[in-house]
PDB file of C-alpha atoms in Angstrom:
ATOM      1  CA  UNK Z 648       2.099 -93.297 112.310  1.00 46.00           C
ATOM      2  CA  UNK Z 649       0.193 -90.074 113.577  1.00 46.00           C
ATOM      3  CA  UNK Z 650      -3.132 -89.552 112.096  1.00 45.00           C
ATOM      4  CA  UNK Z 651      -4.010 -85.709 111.433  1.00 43.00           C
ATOM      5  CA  UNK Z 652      -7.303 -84.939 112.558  1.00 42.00           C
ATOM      6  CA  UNK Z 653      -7.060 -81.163 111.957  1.00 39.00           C
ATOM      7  CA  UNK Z 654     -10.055 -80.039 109.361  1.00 42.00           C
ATOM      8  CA  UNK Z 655      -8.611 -79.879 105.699  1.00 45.00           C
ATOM      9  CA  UNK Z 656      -8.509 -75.919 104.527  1.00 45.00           C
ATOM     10  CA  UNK Z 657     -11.243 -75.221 101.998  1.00 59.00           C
ATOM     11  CA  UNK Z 658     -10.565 -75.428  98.695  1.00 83.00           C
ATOM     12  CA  UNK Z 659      -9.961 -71.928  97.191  1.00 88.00           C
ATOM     13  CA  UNK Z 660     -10.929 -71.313  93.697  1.00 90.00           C
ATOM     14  CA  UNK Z 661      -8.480 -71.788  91.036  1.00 90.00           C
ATOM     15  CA  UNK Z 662      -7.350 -68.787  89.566  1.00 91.00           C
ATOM     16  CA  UNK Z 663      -8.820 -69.673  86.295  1.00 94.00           C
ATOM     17  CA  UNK Z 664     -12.234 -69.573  88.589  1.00 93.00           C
ATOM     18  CA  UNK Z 665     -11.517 -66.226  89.602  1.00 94.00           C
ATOM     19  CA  UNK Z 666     -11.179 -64.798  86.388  1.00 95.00           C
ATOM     20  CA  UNK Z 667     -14.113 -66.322  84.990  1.00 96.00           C
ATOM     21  CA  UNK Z 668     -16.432 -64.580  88.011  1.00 95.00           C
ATOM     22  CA  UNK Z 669     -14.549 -61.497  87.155  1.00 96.00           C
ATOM     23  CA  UNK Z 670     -15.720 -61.860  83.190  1.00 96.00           C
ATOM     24  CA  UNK Z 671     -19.080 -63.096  84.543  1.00 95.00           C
ATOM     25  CA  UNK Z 672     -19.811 -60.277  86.608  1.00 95.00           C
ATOM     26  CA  UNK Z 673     -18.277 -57.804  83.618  1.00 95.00           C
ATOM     27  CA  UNK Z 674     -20.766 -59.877  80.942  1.00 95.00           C
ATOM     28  CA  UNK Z 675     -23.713 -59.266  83.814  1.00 95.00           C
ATOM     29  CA  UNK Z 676     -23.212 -56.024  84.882  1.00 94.00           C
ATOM     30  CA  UNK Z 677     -22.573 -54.313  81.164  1.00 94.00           C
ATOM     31  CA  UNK Z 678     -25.817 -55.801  80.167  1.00 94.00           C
ATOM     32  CA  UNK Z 679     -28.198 -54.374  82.979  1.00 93.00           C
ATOM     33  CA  UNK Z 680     -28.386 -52.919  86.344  1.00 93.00           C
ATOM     34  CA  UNK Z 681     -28.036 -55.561  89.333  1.00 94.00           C
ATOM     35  CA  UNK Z 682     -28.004 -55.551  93.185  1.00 94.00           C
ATOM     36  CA  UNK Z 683     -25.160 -57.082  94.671  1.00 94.00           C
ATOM     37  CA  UNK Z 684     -27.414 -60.170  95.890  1.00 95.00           C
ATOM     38  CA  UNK Z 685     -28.667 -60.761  92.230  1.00 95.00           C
ATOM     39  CA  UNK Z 686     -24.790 -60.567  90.769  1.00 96.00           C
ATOM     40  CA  UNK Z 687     -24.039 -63.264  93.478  1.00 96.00           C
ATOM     41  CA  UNK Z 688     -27.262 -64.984  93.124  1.00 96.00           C
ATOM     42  CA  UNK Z 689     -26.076 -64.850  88.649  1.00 96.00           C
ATOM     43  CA  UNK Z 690     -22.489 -66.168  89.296  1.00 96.00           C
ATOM     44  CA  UNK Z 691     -22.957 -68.498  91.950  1.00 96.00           C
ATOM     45  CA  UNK Z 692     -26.005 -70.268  90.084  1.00 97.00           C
ATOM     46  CA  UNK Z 693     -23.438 -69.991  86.726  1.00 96.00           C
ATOM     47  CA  UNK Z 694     -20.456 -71.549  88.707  1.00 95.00           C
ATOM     48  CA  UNK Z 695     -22.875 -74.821  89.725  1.00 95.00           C
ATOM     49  CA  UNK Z 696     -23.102 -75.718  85.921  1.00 95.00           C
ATOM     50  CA  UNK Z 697     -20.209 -74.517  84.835  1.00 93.00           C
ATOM     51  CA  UNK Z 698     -17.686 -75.719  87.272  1.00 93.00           C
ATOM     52  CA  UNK Z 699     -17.896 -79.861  87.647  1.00 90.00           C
ATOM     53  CA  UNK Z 700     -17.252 -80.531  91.847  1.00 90.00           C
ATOM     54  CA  UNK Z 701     -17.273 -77.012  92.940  1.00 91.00           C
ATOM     55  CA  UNK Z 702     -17.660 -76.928  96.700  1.00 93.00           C
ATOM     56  CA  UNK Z 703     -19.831 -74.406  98.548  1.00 93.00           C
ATOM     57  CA  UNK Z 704     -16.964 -72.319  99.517  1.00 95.00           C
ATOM     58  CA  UNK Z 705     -15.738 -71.594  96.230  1.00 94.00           C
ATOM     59  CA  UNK Z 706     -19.131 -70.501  95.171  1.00 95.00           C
ATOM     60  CA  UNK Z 707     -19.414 -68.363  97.911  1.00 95.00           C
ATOM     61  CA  UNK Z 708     -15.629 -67.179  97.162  1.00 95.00           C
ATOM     62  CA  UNK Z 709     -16.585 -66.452  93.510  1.00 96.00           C
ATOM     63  CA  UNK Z 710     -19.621 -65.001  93.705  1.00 96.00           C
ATOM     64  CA  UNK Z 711     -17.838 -62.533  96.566  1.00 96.00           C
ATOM     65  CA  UNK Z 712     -15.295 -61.892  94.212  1.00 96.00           C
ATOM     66  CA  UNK Z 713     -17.726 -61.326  91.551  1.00 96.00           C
ATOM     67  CA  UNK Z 714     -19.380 -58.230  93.771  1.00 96.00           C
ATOM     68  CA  UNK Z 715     -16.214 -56.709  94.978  1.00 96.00           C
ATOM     69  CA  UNK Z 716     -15.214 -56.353  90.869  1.00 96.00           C
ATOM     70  CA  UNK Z 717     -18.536 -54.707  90.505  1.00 95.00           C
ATOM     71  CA  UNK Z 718     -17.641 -52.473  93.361  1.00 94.00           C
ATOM     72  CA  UNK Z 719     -13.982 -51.866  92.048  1.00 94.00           C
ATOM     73  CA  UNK Z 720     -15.249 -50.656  88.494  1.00 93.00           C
ATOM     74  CA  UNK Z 721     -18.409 -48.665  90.324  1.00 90.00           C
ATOM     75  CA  UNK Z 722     -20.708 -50.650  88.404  1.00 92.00           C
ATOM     76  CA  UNK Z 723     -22.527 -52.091  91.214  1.00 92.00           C
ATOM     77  CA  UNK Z 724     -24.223 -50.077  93.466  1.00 93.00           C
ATOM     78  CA  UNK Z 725     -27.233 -50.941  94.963  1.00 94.00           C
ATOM     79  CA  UNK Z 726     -28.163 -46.584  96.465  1.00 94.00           C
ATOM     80  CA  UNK Z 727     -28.341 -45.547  92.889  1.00 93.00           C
ATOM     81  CA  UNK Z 728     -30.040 -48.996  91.386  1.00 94.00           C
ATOM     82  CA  UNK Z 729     -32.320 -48.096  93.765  1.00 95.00           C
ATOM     83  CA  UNK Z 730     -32.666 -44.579  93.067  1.00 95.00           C
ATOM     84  CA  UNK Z 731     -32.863 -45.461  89.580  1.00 94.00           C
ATOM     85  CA  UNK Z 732     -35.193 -47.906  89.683  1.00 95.00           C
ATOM     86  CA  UNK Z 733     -37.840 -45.651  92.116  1.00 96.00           C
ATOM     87  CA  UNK Z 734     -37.950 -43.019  89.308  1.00 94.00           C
ATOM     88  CA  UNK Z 735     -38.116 -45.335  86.347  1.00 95.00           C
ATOM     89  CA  UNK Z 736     -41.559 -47.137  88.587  1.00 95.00           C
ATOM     90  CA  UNK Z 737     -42.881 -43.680  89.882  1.00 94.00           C
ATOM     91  CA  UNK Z 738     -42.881 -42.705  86.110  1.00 92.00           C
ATOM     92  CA  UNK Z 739     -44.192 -46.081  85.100  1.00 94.00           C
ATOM     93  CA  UNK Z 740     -47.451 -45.413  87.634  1.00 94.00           C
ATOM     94  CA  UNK Z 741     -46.184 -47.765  90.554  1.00 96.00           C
ATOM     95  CA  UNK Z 742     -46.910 -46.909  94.553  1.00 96.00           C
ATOM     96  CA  UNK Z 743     -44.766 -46.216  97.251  1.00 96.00           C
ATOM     97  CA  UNK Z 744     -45.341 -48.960  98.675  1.00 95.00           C
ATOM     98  CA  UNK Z 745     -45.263 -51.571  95.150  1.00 96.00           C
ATOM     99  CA  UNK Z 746     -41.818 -49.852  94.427  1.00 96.00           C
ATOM    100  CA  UNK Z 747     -40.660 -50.456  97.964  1.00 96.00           C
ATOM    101  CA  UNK Z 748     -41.875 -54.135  97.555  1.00 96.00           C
ATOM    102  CA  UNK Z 749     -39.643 -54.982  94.607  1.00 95.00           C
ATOM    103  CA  UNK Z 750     -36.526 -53.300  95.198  1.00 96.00           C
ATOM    104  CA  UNK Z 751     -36.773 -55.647  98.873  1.00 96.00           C
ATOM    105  CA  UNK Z 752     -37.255 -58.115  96.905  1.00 96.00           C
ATOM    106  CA  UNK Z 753     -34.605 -57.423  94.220  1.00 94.00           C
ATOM    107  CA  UNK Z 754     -32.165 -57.835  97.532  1.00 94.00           C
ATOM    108  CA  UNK Z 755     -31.970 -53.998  98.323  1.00 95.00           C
ATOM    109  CA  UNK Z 756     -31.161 -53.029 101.828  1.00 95.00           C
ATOM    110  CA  UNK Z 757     -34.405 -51.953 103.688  1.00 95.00           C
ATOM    111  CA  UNK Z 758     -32.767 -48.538 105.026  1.00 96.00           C
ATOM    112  CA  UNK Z 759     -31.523 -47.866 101.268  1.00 96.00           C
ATOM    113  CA  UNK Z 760     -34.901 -48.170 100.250  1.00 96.00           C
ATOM    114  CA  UNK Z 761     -36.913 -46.266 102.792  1.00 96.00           C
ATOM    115  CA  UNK Z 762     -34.168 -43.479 101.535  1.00 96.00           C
ATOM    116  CA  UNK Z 763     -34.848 -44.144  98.007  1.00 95.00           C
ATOM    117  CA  UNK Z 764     -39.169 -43.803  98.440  1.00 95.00           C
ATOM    118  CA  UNK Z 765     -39.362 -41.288 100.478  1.00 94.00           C
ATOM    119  CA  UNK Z 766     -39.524 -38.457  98.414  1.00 89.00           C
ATOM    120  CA  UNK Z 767     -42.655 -40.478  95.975  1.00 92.00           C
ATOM    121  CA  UNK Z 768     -45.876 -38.646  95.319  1.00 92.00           C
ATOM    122  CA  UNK Z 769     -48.044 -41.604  95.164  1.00 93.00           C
ATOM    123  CA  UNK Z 770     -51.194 -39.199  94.124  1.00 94.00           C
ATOM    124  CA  UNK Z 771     -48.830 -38.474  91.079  1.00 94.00           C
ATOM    125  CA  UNK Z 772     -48.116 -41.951  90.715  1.00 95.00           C
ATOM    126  CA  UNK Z 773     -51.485 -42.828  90.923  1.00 95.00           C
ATOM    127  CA  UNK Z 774     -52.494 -40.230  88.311  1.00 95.00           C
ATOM    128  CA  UNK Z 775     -50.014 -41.516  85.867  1.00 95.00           C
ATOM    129  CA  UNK Z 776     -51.453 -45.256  86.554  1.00 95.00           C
ATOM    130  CA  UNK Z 777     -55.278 -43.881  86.266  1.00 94.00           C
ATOM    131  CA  UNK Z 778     -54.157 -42.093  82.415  1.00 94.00           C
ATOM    132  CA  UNK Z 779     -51.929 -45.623  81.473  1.00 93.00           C
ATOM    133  CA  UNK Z 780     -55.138 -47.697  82.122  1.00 93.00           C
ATOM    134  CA  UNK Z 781     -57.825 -45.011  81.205  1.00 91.00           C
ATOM    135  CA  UNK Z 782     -59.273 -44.592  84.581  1.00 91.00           C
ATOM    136  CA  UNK Z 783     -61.117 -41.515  86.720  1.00 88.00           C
ATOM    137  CA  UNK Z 784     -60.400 -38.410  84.614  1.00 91.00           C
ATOM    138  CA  UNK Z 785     -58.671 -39.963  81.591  1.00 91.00           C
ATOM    139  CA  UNK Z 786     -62.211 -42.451  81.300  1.00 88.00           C
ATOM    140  CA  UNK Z 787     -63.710 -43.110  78.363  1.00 86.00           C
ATOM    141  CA  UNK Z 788     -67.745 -43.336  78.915  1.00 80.00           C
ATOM    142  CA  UNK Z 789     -69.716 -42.733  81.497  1.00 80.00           C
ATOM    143  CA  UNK Z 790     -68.557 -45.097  85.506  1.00 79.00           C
ATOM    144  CA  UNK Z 791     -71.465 -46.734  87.049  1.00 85.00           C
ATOM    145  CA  UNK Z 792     -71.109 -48.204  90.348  1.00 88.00           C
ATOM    146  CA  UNK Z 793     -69.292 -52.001  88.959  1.00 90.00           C
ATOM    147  CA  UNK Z 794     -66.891 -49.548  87.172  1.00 89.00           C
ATOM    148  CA  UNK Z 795     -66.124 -47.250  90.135  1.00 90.00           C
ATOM    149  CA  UNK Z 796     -65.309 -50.802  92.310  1.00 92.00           C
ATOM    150  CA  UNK Z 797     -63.199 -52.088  89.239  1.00 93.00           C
ATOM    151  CA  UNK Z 798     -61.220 -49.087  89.270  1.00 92.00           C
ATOM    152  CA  UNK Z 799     -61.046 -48.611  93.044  1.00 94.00           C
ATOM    153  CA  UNK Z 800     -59.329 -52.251  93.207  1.00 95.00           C
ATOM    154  CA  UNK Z 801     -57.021 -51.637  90.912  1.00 94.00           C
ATOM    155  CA  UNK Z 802     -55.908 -49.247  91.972  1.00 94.00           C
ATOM    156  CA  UNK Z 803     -55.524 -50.658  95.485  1.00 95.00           C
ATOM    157  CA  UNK Z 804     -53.982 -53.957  94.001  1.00 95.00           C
ATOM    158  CA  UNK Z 805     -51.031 -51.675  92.636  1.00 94.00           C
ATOM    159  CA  UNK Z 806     -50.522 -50.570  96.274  1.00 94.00           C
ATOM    160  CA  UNK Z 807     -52.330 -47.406  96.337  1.00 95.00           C
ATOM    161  CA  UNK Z 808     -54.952 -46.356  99.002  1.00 94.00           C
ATOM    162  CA  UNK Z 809     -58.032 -46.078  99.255  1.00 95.00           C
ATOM    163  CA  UNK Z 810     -58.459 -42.460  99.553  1.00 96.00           C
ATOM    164  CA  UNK Z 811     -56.066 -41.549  96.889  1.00 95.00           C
ATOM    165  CA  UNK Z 812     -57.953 -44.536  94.262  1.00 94.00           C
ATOM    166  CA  UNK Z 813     -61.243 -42.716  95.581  1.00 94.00           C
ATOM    167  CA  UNK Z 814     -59.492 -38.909  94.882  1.00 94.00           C
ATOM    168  CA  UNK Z 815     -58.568 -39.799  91.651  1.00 93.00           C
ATOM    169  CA  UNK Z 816     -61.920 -41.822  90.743  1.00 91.00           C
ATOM    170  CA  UNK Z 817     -63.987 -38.419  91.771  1.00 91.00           C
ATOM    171  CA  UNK Z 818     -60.942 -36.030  89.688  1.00 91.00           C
ATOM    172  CA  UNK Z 819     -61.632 -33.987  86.532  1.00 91.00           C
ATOM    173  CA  UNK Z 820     -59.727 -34.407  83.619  1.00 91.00           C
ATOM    174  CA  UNK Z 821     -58.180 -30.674  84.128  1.00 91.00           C
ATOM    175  CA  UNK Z 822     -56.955 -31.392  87.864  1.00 92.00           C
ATOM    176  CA  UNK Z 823     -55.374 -34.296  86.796  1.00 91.00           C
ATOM    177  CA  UNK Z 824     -53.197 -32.472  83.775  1.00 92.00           C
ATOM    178  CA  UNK Z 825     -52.673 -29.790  86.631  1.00 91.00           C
ATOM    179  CA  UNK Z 826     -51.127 -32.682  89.160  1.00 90.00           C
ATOM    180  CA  UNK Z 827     -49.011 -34.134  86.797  1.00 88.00           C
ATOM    181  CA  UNK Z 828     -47.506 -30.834  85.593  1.00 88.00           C
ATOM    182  CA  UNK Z 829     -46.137 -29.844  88.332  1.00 82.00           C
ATOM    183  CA  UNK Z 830     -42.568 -31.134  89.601  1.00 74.00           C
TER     184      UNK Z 830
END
């Protein structure tokens, strides 16, 4: 009797499997914007509990077929989540370089988000930070030297420089108005 010793074929995933991935990444997707690593991240970690004995591959195999549905009904598309999401934080008061952080992070590629930044005005991002937390021209009271270091590091601990925490620190409250008016 001849003994195969040929590698069984992996185990593809039942077509039941598929078309739970496919609802899974419609349920996902409706709900909020995702990068294609956090849909696959979503399904795969889904498919673990859901599906009892599930083997690597078919995780993988769902979680691919979860993104290319995404891709098929143009829901998933990580140049505009990342377009979106660099407006949404530049009008929320992030930096450059905070905005650049997360969307890395989030599983966006590098070159899509250099593309996505480049056009920031971190002073105008750092003007809208200074009014949201009441610092340099949008102050309440008078800034002695502890409050001029408090402000300074916050403003570098969201990512900012030095020069542009120091700018806006120094700013009147007109200049400021002035900055963020323009487009």
């Amino acid at each position: 009797m001849a003994v195969d010793d040929t590698p069984s074929a992996p185990e593809a995933p039942t077509p039941r499997m598929l078309a739970w991935a496919k609802n899974s990444a419609a349920y996902r997707l409706s709900r909020r914007m995702m990068t294609e690593r956090q849909l696959a991240e979503a399904v795969s970690r889904k498919a673990r509990q859901k599906f009892e004995g599930v083997t690597d591959e078919q995780v993988k195999a769902l979680a691919d077929a979860a993104v290319a549905f995404g891709h098929s009904v143009s829901a998933l598309d990580d140049v505009a989540y990342a377009e979106i999401r660099t407006r949404s934080s530049v009008r929320a008061g992030k930096s450059r370089k905070a905005i650049a952080q997360t969307l890395v992070q989030k599983g966006v590629d590098r070159e899509i988000v250099q593309a996505a930044v480049q056009e920031t005005d971190d002073l105008k991002s750092a003007i809208i930070y200074a009014r949201r937390r009441a610092f340099g021209p949008f102050r309440r009271g008078d800034m002695d030297e502890r409050q001029k270091a408090k402000e300074l590091s916050a403003f570098a601990r969201q990512g900012f420089s030095f020069e542009i925490g120091a700018r806006i620190v120094r700013m009147d409250r007109d200049e400021a108005e002035e900055l963020l008016a323009m487009p």
